[in-house]
Every structure is written in C-alpha cells, then in structure tokens.
XYZ file of C-alpha atoms in Angstrom:
752
model
C 156.654 32.700 -22.028
C 153.913 30.588 -20.399
C 154.875 31.828 -16.968
C 154.833 35.472 -18.331
C 151.430 35.129 -19.683
C 150.214 33.499 -16.537
C 151.648 36.351 -14.350
C 150.123 38.871 -16.712
C 146.760 37.292 -16.246
C 147.131 37.218 -12.644
C 147.874 40.886 -12.371
C 145.140 41.688 -14.839
C 142.484 39.958 -12.844
C 143.553 41.454 -9.494
C 141.097 44.315 -9.835
C 138.207 41.708 -10.158
C 139.694 39.313 -7.598
C 136.964 38.011 -5.449
C 138.301 38.593 -1.822
C 136.668 39.097 1.625
C 136.308 42.834 1.700
C 135.791 43.294 5.554
C 138.752 45.672 5.795
C 137.643 47.692 2.569
C 136.322 50.737 4.652
C 139.742 51.173 5.955
C 141.641 51.179 2.753
C 143.609 54.211 1.702
C 141.690 55.807 -1.291
C 142.268 59.054 -3.051
C 141.275 60.641 -6.418
C 144.877 61.446 -7.126
C 148.552 60.462 -6.476
C 150.287 62.000 -3.600
C 152.928 64.538 -4.524
C 155.023 64.044 -1.434
C 157.146 60.915 -0.570
C 155.649 60.835 3.034
C 152.065 60.844 1.792
C 152.694 57.919 -0.743
C 150.874 54.635 -0.840
C 153.197 52.315 1.245
C 153.891 48.659 0.415
C 156.383 46.236 2.127
C 157.364 42.798 3.252
C 159.868 43.505 6.097
C 162.810 43.445 3.670
C 161.717 45.499 0.749
C 159.633 48.562 0.533
C 158.078 50.893 -1.963
C 156.334 54.340 -1.872
C 154.025 55.097 -4.752
C 153.517 58.683 -5.520
C 153.801 61.363 -8.210
C 156.913 63.597 -8.816
C 157.487 66.041 -11.629
C 154.244 64.495 -13.421
C 155.952 61.121 -13.281
C 154.465 58.120 -11.551
C 157.329 57.334 -8.858
C 158.139 54.160 -7.035
C 160.596 54.902 -4.351
C 162.422 51.486 -3.687
C 163.928 50.541 -0.399
C 165.600 47.399 1.248
C 165.869 47.280 5.094
C 169.627 46.221 5.212
C 170.965 48.761 3.104
C 173.473 50.510 5.360
C 176.621 52.528 5.562
C 178.223 51.168 8.775
C 181.481 53.080 8.780
C 182.151 54.187 12.359
C 182.025 57.779 13.318
C 182.166 57.242 16.961
C 185.512 55.869 18.357
C 184.094 54.083 21.443
C 187.638 53.375 22.536
C 188.160 56.976 23.444
C 185.268 57.122 25.914
C 183.867 55.032 28.763
C 181.251 55.523 31.430
C 183.700 55.894 34.241
C 185.323 58.643 32.523
C 182.138 60.431 31.747
C 181.133 60.209 35.387
C 184.507 61.999 36.041
C 183.975 64.844 33.651
C 180.377 65.348 35.060
C 181.694 65.743 38.574
C 184.381 68.037 37.239
C 181.884 70.037 35.303
C 183.819 69.484 32.046
C 181.038 68.068 29.783
C 182.191 69.781 26.632
C 184.954 67.248 26.535
C 182.327 64.378 26.487
C 180.235 66.046 23.849
C 183.134 66.371 21.664
C 183.928 62.713 21.697
C 180.320 61.179 22.193
C 178.113 63.635 20.359
C 179.925 65.592 17.726
C 180.800 62.713 15.660
C 176.975 61.940 15.201
C 176.266 65.327 13.915
C 179.413 65.967 11.875
C 179.561 62.564 9.985
C 176.962 61.540 7.484
C 177.624 58.101 8.407
C 176.737 55.429 9.624
C 173.311 55.710 8.137
C 170.337 53.873 6.540
C 170.613 54.204 2.648
C 167.709 54.685 0.160
C 167.982 52.322 -2.934
C 166.635 53.897 -6.057
C 163.271 54.887 -7.701
C 161.417 54.045 -10.767
C 159.457 56.416 -12.774
C 156.804 56.082 -15.426
C 155.848 58.944 -17.811
C 151.991 58.904 -17.456
C 151.399 62.096 -19.306
C 149.329 60.315 -22.195
C 147.249 58.435 -19.736
C 145.281 61.315 -18.575
C 144.159 62.429 -15.233
C 144.218 59.918 -12.256
C 140.597 59.111 -11.308
C 141.273 56.602 -8.474
C 144.229 55.681 -6.305
C 143.491 52.813 -3.856
C 145.499 50.677 -1.396
C 143.718 47.379 -0.518
C 145.154 46.725 2.925
C 143.705 43.216 2.916
C 145.723 41.933 -0.008
C 148.546 44.894 0.232
C 147.728 45.861 -3.552
C 147.988 49.362 -4.787
C 145.712 50.178 -7.745
C 145.830 53.430 -9.849
C 143.180 54.065 -12.460
C 143.638 56.710 -15.249
C 141.016 58.763 -17.265
C 141.862 56.935 -20.383
C 140.976 53.439 -18.850
C 144.788 52.428 -18.012
C 145.145 50.573 -14.585
C 148.342 50.249 -12.829
C 148.767 47.628 -10.045
C 151.596 47.177 -7.778
C 152.592 44.867 -4.836
C 155.491 43.487 -3.061
C 155.255 39.697 -2.515
C 154.692 38.816 1.000
C 157.093 35.768 0.912
C 159.514 36.463 -1.790
C 162.000 39.453 -2.275
C 160.312 40.787 -5.248
C 157.788 43.557 -6.189
C 155.578 43.333 -9.120
C 153.896 46.087 -11.281
C 151.672 46.074 -14.404
C 149.919 48.462 -16.632
C 146.633 47.217 -18.226
C 144.535 48.608 -20.985
C 147.419 50.712 -22.373
C 145.917 50.721 -25.828
C 148.476 52.244 -28.151
C 150.572 54.098 -25.418
C 153.923 52.670 -24.861
C 155.218 52.945 -21.292
C 158.416 51.355 -19.782
C 160.233 52.095 -16.352
C 162.922 54.609 -16.082
C 165.328 53.832 -13.104
C 166.151 56.831 -11.183
C 169.605 56.783 -9.586
C 169.986 58.798 -6.254
C 172.483 61.711 -5.967
C 175.143 59.791 -4.195
C 177.842 61.182 -6.674
C 176.889 64.614 -7.755
C 176.413 67.966 -6.113
C 172.681 68.404 -6.533
C 170.999 69.562 -3.296
C 167.306 69.229 -3.073
C 165.003 71.600 -1.488
C 164.254 70.799 2.117
C 160.803 69.409 3.002
C 160.560 70.151 6.796
C 161.107 66.402 7.367
C 164.208 66.964 9.598
C 166.241 65.297 6.759
C 169.974 64.932 7.164
C 172.686 66.142 4.844
C 172.637 65.387 1.047
C 173.347 61.912 0.053
C 176.428 63.249 -1.953
C 178.190 63.661 1.395
C 178.776 59.990 1.669
C 181.320 60.195 -1.020
C 180.387 57.170 -3.061
C 181.609 56.554 -6.697
C 179.038 56.850 -9.382
C 176.968 53.749 -9.869
C 176.608 51.969 -12.966
C 173.358 51.432 -15.066
C 173.011 48.629 -17.667
C 170.068 48.664 -19.850
C 168.637 46.054 -22.111
C 165.450 46.080 -24.196
C 163.513 44.821 -21.223
C 165.594 45.263 -18.190
C 167.823 47.576 -16.250
C 170.316 46.593 -13.670
C 171.949 49.360 -11.328
C 174.988 48.569 -9.209
C 175.926 51.258 -6.601
C 179.293 51.102 -4.911
C 178.922 52.262 -1.295
C 181.964 51.939 1.054
C 185.000 49.847 1.566
C 184.196 47.757 -1.409
C 180.529 47.151 -0.610
C 177.704 47.719 -3.080
C 174.195 47.052 -3.611
C 172.198 46.285 -6.858
C 168.786 47.060 -8.131
C 167.280 44.874 -11.080
C 164.045 45.794 -12.882
C 162.701 43.618 -15.557
C 159.528 43.968 -17.658
C 157.739 42.522 -20.643
C 155.538 44.468 -23.218
C 152.836 42.000 -24.273
C 151.358 41.891 -27.830
C 148.325 43.779 -26.567
C 150.599 46.496 -25.371
C 150.142 45.798 -21.609
C 153.297 45.976 -19.463
C 154.190 43.605 -16.683
C 157.403 43.825 -14.541
C 159.059 42.991 -11.376
C 161.941 44.419 -9.402
C 164.233 43.431 -6.579
C 167.339 44.649 -4.474
C 170.161 42.989 -3.029
C 173.737 43.778 -1.664
C 177.135 42.066 -1.238
C 176.282 41.125 2.372
C 173.051 39.279 1.457
C 172.386 36.853 -1.221
C 173.329 37.644 -4.729
C 170.747 39.482 -6.823
C 168.225 36.973 -8.254
C 167.741 36.691 -11.879
C 164.133 37.541 -12.655
C 163.811 35.251 -15.628
C 161.250 33.861 -17.953
C 161.727 30.125 -17.072
C 158.984 27.859 -16.157
C 160.200 27.756 -12.566
C 159.409 31.377 -11.988
C 156.560 31.742 -9.429
C 153.877 34.094 -10.079
C 153.255 34.361 -6.321
C 149.612 35.920 -6.004
C 148.107 33.112 -4.242
C 150.780 32.708 -1.685
C 151.071 36.376 -1.233
C 147.305 36.843 -0.561
C 147.622 33.577 1.754
C 150.134 35.437 3.912
C 148.079 38.417 4.347
C 144.941 36.414 5.040
C 146.739 34.570 7.879
C 147.994 37.879 9.167
C 144.589 39.506 9.338
C 143.095 36.287 10.839
C 145.179 36.596 13.893
C 142.862 38.987 15.614
C 140.295 41.806 14.978
C 138.489 44.627 16.760
C 135.358 46.492 16.219
C 134.869 50.034 17.999
C 132.264 52.562 17.032
C 134.697 55.393 16.653
C 135.506 55.273 12.921
C 138.563 57.482 13.047
C 140.145 55.228 15.501
C 139.010 52.092 13.919
C 140.543 53.088 10.495
C 143.677 54.287 12.022
C 143.908 51.112 13.965
C 143.782 48.786 10.825
C 146.140 50.989 8.949
C 148.660 50.657 11.795
C 148.294 46.859 11.787
C 148.735 47.007 7.981
C 151.996 48.838 8.409
C 153.139 46.180 11.062
C 152.434 43.562 8.423
C 154.679 45.546 6.059
C 157.653 46.253 8.187
C 157.935 42.998 10.423
C 158.924 39.856 8.933
C 161.118 36.890 9.965
C 164.590 37.168 8.560
C 164.421 41.092 8.102
C 166.043 43.639 10.548
C 164.145 45.058 13.348
C 161.846 48.034 12.702
C 163.963 51.231 12.240
C 162.592 54.647 12.467
C 161.244 54.521 9.020
C 161.794 50.662 8.324
C 161.451 50.064 4.595
C 160.275 53.559 3.755
C 163.353 55.730 3.823
C 162.939 59.255 2.811
C 163.226 59.757 -0.844
C 164.095 63.350 -0.841
C 167.804 63.420 -1.853
C 168.996 63.492 1.735
C 169.929 61.193 4.518
C 166.843 60.057 6.379
C 165.645 61.802 9.508
C 168.011 60.780 12.588
C 169.799 58.646 9.870
C 167.070 55.997 9.863
C 168.751 54.172 12.683
C 167.692 51.825 15.493
C 166.713 54.131 18.381
C 166.552 51.775 21.327
C 165.906 54.653 23.834
C 162.116 54.556 22.796
C 161.467 53.971 19.108
C 162.129 50.325 18.575
C 160.395 49.308 21.813
C 157.215 51.320 21.121
C 157.107 49.995 17.541
C 156.663 46.494 18.801
C 154.029 47.200 21.596
C 151.113 45.950 19.648
C 152.381 42.729 18.333
C 151.615 40.882 21.805
C 148.015 41.790 22.470
C 147.202 41.674 18.733
C 148.290 37.917 18.544
C 151.246 38.790 16.162
C 154.173 37.073 18.220
C 155.878 36.252 14.969
C 156.142 39.844 14.024
C 157.105 40.784 17.538
C 159.988 38.184 17.427
C 161.699 40.170 14.656
C 162.806 42.552 17.410
C 164.051 39.797 19.755
C 165.665 37.978 16.692
C 167.584 41.181 15.913
C 168.577 41.750 19.415
C 169.775 38.255 19.731
C 171.830 38.530 16.509
C 173.446 41.694 17.637
C 173.926 40.208 21.253
C 177.702 39.365 20.700
C 178.472 42.852 19.610
C 176.514 44.161 22.472
C 178.609 41.986 24.974
C 181.760 43.540 23.539
C 180.408 47.083 23.790
C 179.226 46.504 27.367
C 182.834 45.364 28.469
C 184.377 48.127 26.530
C 182.209 51.065 27.554
C 180.902 50.161 30.965
C 183.735 48.013 32.069
C 181.703 45.241 33.420
C 180.530 41.752 32.341
C 176.953 41.355 31.226
C 174.853 42.794 28.625
C 173.799 46.303 27.574
C 172.686 47.624 24.179
C 173.419 51.109 22.461
C 170.548 53.336 22.709
C 171.175 54.314 19.115
C 172.666 51.594 16.931
C 173.622 50.397 13.484
C 172.162 47.565 11.705
C 175.044 45.299 13.344
C 174.392 46.638 16.797
C 177.285 49.104 17.000
C 177.012 52.303 18.951
C 176.530 55.440 17.043
C 176.713 58.139 19.775
C 174.923 61.425 19.806
C 173.332 62.689 23.018
C 175.148 59.777 25.157
C 172.799 60.190 28.090
C 170.347 58.199 25.909
C 172.555 56.878 23.064
C 174.953 55.110 25.479
C 172.338 54.969 28.457
C 173.053 52.486 31.308
C 169.488 50.997 31.167
C 168.829 50.312 27.618
C 169.096 46.382 27.816
C 166.519 46.587 30.744
C 163.932 47.945 28.324
C 164.911 45.538 25.492
C 164.822 42.646 28.000
C 161.142 43.301 28.388
C 160.402 42.144 24.795
C 161.985 38.815 25.687
C 160.089 38.729 28.732
C 156.766 39.455 26.836
C 157.651 37.010 24.260
C 157.785 34.319 26.949
C 154.734 35.507 29.005
C 152.449 35.746 26.059
C 153.384 32.537 24.443
C 154.500 30.307 27.519
C 157.089 28.787 25.283
C 159.257 26.695 27.355
C 161.776 26.507 24.741
C 161.957 30.143 24.225
C 162.347 30.685 27.893
C 165.429 28.481 28.071
C 167.200 29.503 24.781
C 166.364 33.224 24.613
C 164.442 34.809 27.426
C 166.270 33.428 30.322
C 169.722 33.938 28.999
C 169.187 37.427 27.657
C 167.374 38.752 30.700
C 170.018 37.041 32.963
C 172.928 38.797 31.120
C 171.140 42.063 31.217
C 170.571 41.836 34.859
C 174.091 40.605 35.697
C 175.466 43.800 33.889
C 172.927 46.096 35.815
C 174.040 44.367 39.147
C 177.613 45.061 38.130
C 177.242 48.625 37.051
C 175.272 49.632 40.186
C 176.968 50.347 43.579
C 175.896 49.004 46.858
C 176.052 51.202 49.899
C 174.295 51.024 53.259
C 172.122 48.399 51.871
C 170.916 50.516 48.803
C 172.010 50.406 45.213
C 172.859 53.510 43.140
C 173.620 54.128 39.490
C 176.805 56.176 38.887
C 174.941 58.422 36.517
C 171.081 58.436 35.669
C 169.154 60.349 32.911
C 165.473 60.420 31.621
C 164.903 60.771 27.821
C 165.460 63.662 26.820
C 165.158 65.981 29.758
C 167.709 68.772 29.572
C 168.555 67.462 26.070
C 172.380 67.102 25.870
C 173.638 69.236 28.606
C 175.372 68.242 31.661
C 172.191 68.892 33.382
C 170.642 65.751 31.616
C 172.777 63.721 33.889
C 171.325 63.099 37.353
C 173.502 61.823 40.325
C 170.618 60.020 41.803
C 168.102 57.594 40.187
C 165.600 59.076 37.654
C 162.362 57.276 37.960
C 162.919 56.167 34.278
C 166.128 54.188 35.085
C 164.820 53.120 38.493
C 161.603 51.514 37.002
C 163.665 49.690 34.460
C 166.055 48.416 37.070
C 162.823 47.298 39.081
C 161.467 45.534 36.208
C 164.667 43.843 35.108
C 165.441 42.405 38.426
C 161.919 41.327 39.087
C 161.790 39.658 35.634
C 165.133 37.904 36.254
C 163.792 36.447 39.527
C 160.697 35.231 37.635
C 162.546 33.561 34.612
C 165.164 32.037 36.960
C 162.374 30.578 39.134
C 160.510 29.199 35.939
C 163.893 27.656 34.788
C 164.210 25.894 38.151
C 167.104 27.984 39.368
C 165.613 28.748 42.971
C 168.707 30.245 44.502
C 169.391 32.501 41.555
C 165.839 33.648 41.797
C 166.267 34.554 45.351
C 169.532 36.300 44.462
C 167.673 38.640 41.983
C 164.735 39.400 44.444
C 167.423 40.419 46.888
C 168.975 42.744 44.424
C 165.502 44.093 43.756
C 164.951 44.888 47.464
C 168.122 46.724 47.518
C 166.695 49.465 45.020
C 165.341 52.589 46.568
C 161.718 53.735 46.288
C 160.327 55.817 43.359
C 160.726 59.456 43.909
C 157.135 60.868 44.336
C 155.421 63.795 45.622
C 152.138 65.703 45.327
C 153.013 65.779 41.509
C 153.047 62.005 41.352
C 156.239 60.720 39.768
C 158.981 63.236 39.575
C 161.827 63.119 36.882
C 164.423 62.763 39.675
C 164.815 63.711 43.262
C 164.417 67.398 43.528
C 163.290 67.665 39.861
C 159.624 67.973 39.291
C 157.986 68.040 35.789
C 157.832 71.908 35.354
C 157.449 72.115 31.704
C 155.709 70.120 28.754
C 157.884 67.296 27.526
C 157.562 64.863 24.683
C 158.863 61.643 26.527
C 156.627 59.853 29.163
C 159.533 58.263 30.446
C 159.208 59.062 34.068
C 155.883 56.981 33.920
C 157.382 53.932 32.845
C 156.283 52.123 36.017
C 152.682 52.585 34.926
C 153.161 51.640 31.321
C 154.819 49.630 29.866
C 156.282 48.049 32.907
C 153.312 47.400 34.658
C 154.798 47.806 38.098
C 151.904 49.976 39.448
C 148.241 48.964 39.584
C 145.466 51.472 39.760
C 143.506 48.775 41.785
C 145.811 49.336 44.600
C 144.999 52.579 46.507
C 148.560 53.695 47.155
C 149.444 52.977 43.411
C 146.134 54.689 42.379
C 147.239 57.939 44.192
C 150.545 58.136 42.402
C 149.032 57.362 39.013
C 146.271 60.037 39.500
C 148.491 62.637 40.609
C 151.012 62.044 37.656
C 148.311 62.348 35.224
C 146.967 65.476 36.830
C 150.285 66.947 36.666
C 150.644 66.099 32.984
C 147.421 67.792 32.329
C 148.505 70.912 34.193
C 151.713 71.279 32.182
C 150.042 70.584 28.819
C 151.103 69.132 25.490
C 152.898 71.870 23.691
C 156.140 70.218 23.563
C 154.678 66.881 22.722
C 155.127 64.821 19.591
C 152.736 62.354 18.029
C 154.084 59.403 19.825
C 153.509 61.228 23.119
C 149.784 61.069 22.489
C 149.968 57.367 21.605
C 151.857 56.546 24.725
C 149.572 58.685 26.693
C 146.610 56.758 25.553
C 147.972 53.522 27.190
C 148.618 55.595 30.330
C 145.115 56.742 30.468
C 143.799 53.277 29.861
C 145.969 51.683 32.658
C 144.276 54.429 34.824
C 140.762 53.374 33.702
C 140.299 56.828 32.316
C 138.754 55.743 29.054
C 137.387 58.927 27.644
C 140.717 60.670 28.163
C 142.605 57.759 26.471
C 140.327 57.986 23.472
C 140.794 61.644 23.176
C 144.662 61.183 22.963
C 143.946 58.515 20.114
C 141.801 60.969 18.186
C 144.292 63.778 18.529
C 146.979 61.536 17.253
C 145.035 60.281 14.117
C 143.742 63.882 13.332
C 146.682 65.994 13.936
C 149.878 64.070 13.686
C 149.399 61.760 10.654
C 149.770 62.578 7.002
C 146.905 61.555 4.639
C 148.584 58.112 4.099
C 148.458 57.672 8.057
C 152.176 57.993 8.513
C 153.252 59.638 11.804
C 154.885 62.857 11.087
C 155.898 63.727 14.576
C 154.633 67.308 14.530
C 151.132 68.806 14.488
C 149.985 68.894 10.984
C 147.241 71.457 11.788
C 149.561 74.308 12.463
C 150.202 73.751 16.164
C 146.699 73.066 17.413
C 148.083 70.722 20.199
C 151.813 70.993 20.041
C 154.631 73.510 19.103
C 156.272 71.021 16.932
C 154.832 71.493 13.493
C 157.617 69.637 11.327
C 156.978 66.511 9.610
C 159.811 63.909 10.113
C 158.065 60.435 9.535
C 158.823 57.744 12.282
C 156.815 54.790 12.813
C 156.789 54.302 16.774
C 154.002 56.808 17.025
C 151.851 54.738 14.523
C 152.402 51.287 16.172
C 152.108 52.657 19.787
C 148.747 54.088 18.655
C 147.644 50.320 17.934
C 148.529 49.289 21.407
C 146.651 52.242 22.945
C 143.473 50.886 21.242
C 144.247 47.494 22.335
C 144.698 48.752 25.936
C 141.122 49.908 25.865
C 140.011 46.401 25.209
C 142.070 43.900 27.162
C 145.100 44.487 29.550
C 147.518 41.965 30.877
C 148.411 43.321 34.322
C 150.694 41.922 37.075
C 149.293 38.477 37.473
C 145.971 38.792 35.951
C 144.241 40.026 32.881
C 141.213 42.241 32.410
C 138.664 42.343 29.554
C 137.063 45.770 28.705
C 139.119 47.706 31.246
C 138.747 51.136 29.744
C 135.890 51.308 27.284
C 134.059 54.522 27.237
C 130.415 54.427 28.206
C 129.456 56.189 25.000
C 130.821 53.121 23.040
C 127.510 51.124 22.996
C 128.849 48.170 20.727
C 132.308 46.970 20.928
C 133.905 43.543 20.132
C 137.320 41.952 19.838
C 138.350 38.513 18.850
C 141.584 36.613 19.687
C 143.405 39.297 21.358
C 146.423 37.632 23.139
C 146.939 37.982 26.907
C 149.927 36.984 29.233
C 149.535 33.172 30.018
C 149.227 32.321 26.318
C 145.342 33.035 26.578
C 143.447 34.073 23.598
C 140.540 36.297 24.519
C 137.358 37.557 22.800
C 134.820 39.836 24.084
C 131.436 41.623 23.232
C 129.643 44.645 24.422
C 126.168 45.216 22.977
C 123.937 48.110 23.560
C 126.112 49.593 26.259
C 126.289 46.262 28.215
C 129.270 43.753 28.156
C 127.585 40.528 27.355
C 130.345 37.753 26.939
C 134.090 37.019 27.244
C 135.527 33.959 25.847
C 139.029 32.569 26.734
C 140.958 29.956 24.865
C 143.949 28.473 26.624
C 146.705 27.696 24.272
C 148.825 26.283 26.868
C 147.677 24.670 30.210
C 147.642 27.287 32.959
C 145.871 29.185 35.608
C 143.529 31.843 34.279
C 143.054 34.692 36.581
C 140.827 37.346 34.838
C 138.788 40.430 35.911
C 135.438 40.361 34.166
C 133.291 43.426 32.946
C 130.342 41.997 35.005
C 129.857 41.117 38.548
C 128.017 37.828 38.063
C 128.283 35.452 35.211
C 127.177 32.188 33.814
C 129.940 29.766 32.682
C 129.905 27.771 29.553
C 131.978 25.033 28.299
C 133.436 24.102 31.660
C 132.269 22.793 35.013
C 131.183 25.787 37.126
C 132.534 24.376 40.499
C 136.171 24.652 39.411
C 135.738 28.486 38.770
C 136.548 30.589 41.952
C 135.873 34.165 42.536
C 138.324 35.879 44.901
C 137.678 38.836 47.070
C 139.585 41.125 44.905
C 137.008 40.463 42.074
C 139.282 38.253 40.131
C 137.935 34.939 38.693
C 140.505 32.009 38.818
C 140.285 28.703 36.933
C 142.793 26.173 35.840
C 142.438 25.484 32.166
C 143.952 22.523 30.259
C 145.749 23.007 27.010
C 143.297 23.933 24.223
C 140.384 24.265 26.605
C 137.797 27.097 26.187
C 135.767 28.837 28.730
C 132.869 31.361 28.063
C 131.688 33.933 30.640
C 128.308 35.360 29.938
C 126.744 38.164 31.801
C 124.461 37.091 34.596
C 122.635 40.606 34.396
C 122.218 40.966 38.250
C-alpha cells in the first residue's frame, strides 16, 4: 500500500515536476484529443508503445508490443531460386515467378505484425478537453479536462510497463475498459485511406479470454500454432477517488507476463524514467532559425528515443505504433530492408546515438543464421544476404521479388555495421561484428557475380521500384543502385580487412572492386541502368545511392560534381508528382551533399508541412490535397520521419570519404546556427557556432586517438587547447592534426 501511495504521489506531482524545459517549444500541444489513431499522442520505449486519442467519445489508449508477430509462412522459398528466376526472365515467362514469389504476399494475411489491444475510459462526465500535451523531454502525455480532472500517461523508459493516472476526479468514478481487437469476429471497420491490409479476422484466431477482477483485467489472445500473447492492466482507486494504473504486454516467446503487484518491491520508476530521457537528450543538440524544421527535428529525435532500445527488435514500418483500425497494418508492418529500415537509422550516427543505432545491427546479427540459410537456399552460394522484406525472425516474406529478394540487400545492411565501427572506432566491434558481417556479405556478392573479360556482372539487377513488379523491373546489366552498393561493399570489405590486419584479404577485395564496371552516366547524370534514363517522376532515389548514403562521390571533385549536378538537374526537370514523403527527406541529404543548402532546406520544409499528420507522423502522401505529389493517401511509416532528421544534420556536419566538414550546407539566410556534440566518423564529437551570419567556432573532441581531417567553414583560424605547430593545412583546404584520446581542439575564425 505504501508503494501504491508513493506511485500515486509521483504521478500527481508530474504536472508540477521541475525539469529543464529547453525542449518545451517542440512539444506536441493541442486543445483536444485526436480523433484518428495516426494523429494520436505517441509514447514508446522500443518494445512497448501506446497511441492516446479519442474514439467514439472515449479516451482510447492503443497498446502495442514490437515483437507481436504472426510468423506463419506464406512464401515457400523452396519452390523458387535466383537461377530459376533468371531463366524465366530470359524466357519471358515472368507470370510463373509472380505466382510463386509475389502472390502469397498479397493473398495471405500472414506473416504480419499484430496489434495488441486497447484501453478506453468513459470521459463523458469530465467535460471538454481543454489541453492535451506531450512533453517530449520526459515522454509524458497530460490531458486536462474542463472539470479540473488531469490524465497522465507514460511508458517507462527502462521497464516493460506503462503507467496512467486520473487526478482531481472528485466524485466521478472511472476505470479502464479493455478493448479486444476483432481477431475472431466478422466486423469490418471502415477504411481510413491508410493502405491498411485485410481485416484482422482473416488471421483465423480463436476468441481471446478476458478475466476481470475488481481492479485488474487480463486478456489472453491465442494466435497461431499454440502461440499467444497477454495484456495485463491493473489499477487502484484511492480514497480520494483518484485512479492510478499500469499495464504491460507479453507473449509466450518472451518472458512471462509480470505481475503488477502492490508489494514493497514494486518500483515507481519516475526518476529512472526521466534519467533515461535526460541522458538521451544530452547526447547532442542543434539550433537552427527555421522553427518548422527545428520543431520537426526534435519530434523526430523523440520518436527515435521511443522506437529504438537495446533488446527490442529493429524499427519496422510503424515500430511500436501499429495501426489501430481493425485491419492488418500497412504492408503488414514488416521489416522492409530495401529502404525503410536503413533510412530509419540514418540519424543515429551523426546525432551521437550509437546505442539506438545498434538496435538495427543487433537485430541483423540475431537473424544472421537464418539469413545464411536463406542465402544458400535461394541464391545457391555461400555468404550472407538478407531478405528485402522480412519477418521478425528474418525469414523472407516475398512480394515484388526484385526488391523483397534482391541480390544486394546485405550490401546496404552492411553499411550500418561499417558506420557503427567508423563512428565509434571500437576495435572490439570491428572484430566481433563489423568485420565478420561485411566479410560474409562480400563473400556472397563475389560468389553471385560473374567474371567475364575482367569485368563482373550480376545475373539480374533492379532498382527499387522502377517498373514495379513487371518483368521490365529486372535489368540484364547493372543498375546504378546495385552497382553502387557493390562498389561500397567491396571498398568497405577492403578497409575492414586491412584494419583487422588481413593485408592479403584486403588486396583481394580491392581487386574485386576494380573488376566492377563504371557507373552508367550521361548528360542526365546517373541513369537507372544502361539505356534507361529517368523519364518520369519516381519516389525512390535509389540510382543516386553513390551520392548519399554511400558517399562514393564527392562534390569537391570536378568530375563527381558534374555527375551530381546533372543528376539533380534531371530530378528537378522530372518533378515530384510521384514522390512520397520520404523522397523529400532523402532529397534533402542529396542536396546537402551537393552544397545546395537552400534547396535542401526547401525539401525539409515541404516534408514537414505537407507529408506529416498533426502529431508529426509521416503519412507518405501529400496531406494538402496533392500540392507536391499525386500521392494523397495516409499510410504511416517511420523512415521518412527519421531520414528527415538526418537531412537536417547533413546541413550542419558531414562525414565524407576520409574527412569531415563543419557547416557544409547552411543557407546564408540562417544567421545564427549552433550544434553540440554531433558525431563524425573517426569517433570525433563536433560542436560549432555561426553568429550574425559568420561561422565563429568549431570544437572537436577526440573520443579515440586518431588523425582528424576537417574542412572548416573559414579560411583562416586560431587554434585553442593544442599546439598550433602540429596542425597542418593541406592544399585541398583540409586541416589535419593527430589527436590523442580525450583531447579537444578548438578552431576559431581568424576573420581574414
């Protein structure tokens, strides 16, 4: 009882909790509750998630857990392989391929991510909602009602538990009502333009059981093959009428459902919860004068903190916010490794959130054994590839196999192991994760390619999602998408082999790299493939991978600059009518890499103003009636959100091929700009200031000993905290200095 009272007091004082409010301007704040699930207030801790909104005049909490999956197989991978697909393409018999590789994805409701349940509270007697605020600094949602009642809700940052409370209820009684999803009835809810899948009842589950007591409800939902999940909600009504409660979700594959009890050992958790978020926000910060971009950036970083946590699965399309609309989530809420997972982790490196970024590589390492089996079975060679569309356990799901079973997926996933190493310079990570993963991926790609007349070719190539799922989506020559990935992978393999002391192996990968052909380029810059120019607007920027994210071209090189400029010019000529929201996010980074700052900022502004719901969720389509895109639907996916954050960071700090650059693409109109502790390759933490239109200072802290090569935003400088004679300026304008571990150097503008 003492612990219950303590927890109540903690929740009651949250509204008056004294906490640094530097992020308050970026909170979500509305005078009412949202009436759509994809506009709700989002909370999460990587494993658990909740969306808080209003449905049918009830306060609704949509509950989710990241690892709730139906993993029954629809695709029979034993009936299809890469060599057979190649034969069918050459025989112009692609219908046979679509029947085996694509139709099961469309015709079967599984495998799929599952929503858990919902809680509802009857708030009719509480009067009108007068304020609804999400404090992103502490991940707390507070709703205030006309009669003085206050609702608080948060998901603990370290525990698999969510908390809620109602204060100042006076004489009104209120208890949660657990809402069971329609897994076992025939109710079909009205569509909401979210690209939702079939109704949940298509999964064929038995009806779940709900056990109620005076102050608890436990829901057990059978799923498939004897599996199940459970939801437990428990609450206490205090003598003064106030209500405090907590909830959790578990399944038979994870630990058993914990008992939310009233014993003295029960933690209240608010201090450790806020401590986690304080540490999260202290990793880095930025300040830009465009308030639309600034607010959206911090909301994206908040979402990152909600969906990426050690021990949780990687970020899926919707992560812990599965659609609560009675249907399967858009694209089954799966792991789309042909773009979506990769973009979702872009901002973790520069933002100094390597722990959050590692949730992707941790998951990839966990499914590695399954992927090795898939590679041998489907591609018929040794080494490692990853399904482009995968289940929680890493099994291939099929659908549009040019991308879902693409031959170059592991080259892109390998980049995240490479980045984890380059941004941390962690030798243990190099030896135990980055080197073996990249080595296995490169071994596979060497085995799958064919050498003729000194040049390597790929049996079939594609570029997401040109020509969609037709036979024309396969190219018989390298696409620039696949070729750029191959060039990156063999280059990275040579580098990690050398770093590990394997000199001969490094030379081998360098030799394989030299066997790859040159990019297919013409007056339009990067083509899609030989003989295939970009002739119409397209949502994927995949033919420009070599510019970003693979960093294989540098705008400071005259030849590279010509390719980059022509490519961007072509994109501008074609227009954005077939773009999705993430296209604009990706385009911001491409423009930033070309030093076209104003155009990069414009992409970010379009994304934030046109492609997001009021709660900042990326809805793919143009929500202003098609102002910039013909896509006007609203399927929520996270990659556009998180790629936006990286687009902002690319304006401020870039890690290029062998050097870093401060303020590379800041618009002249941005007079005052600052960033602190952004991370660069080499394990350098960089801070910078621009005041009254002039860059004034760049500070670099060396987390590990190494050679700093940096392009400064001013031509002359004064060095602080280090002997000036050890600092060298190269002819290319790059400053070079050897730094010891934990050493700091400050460059101040010399104003000459």
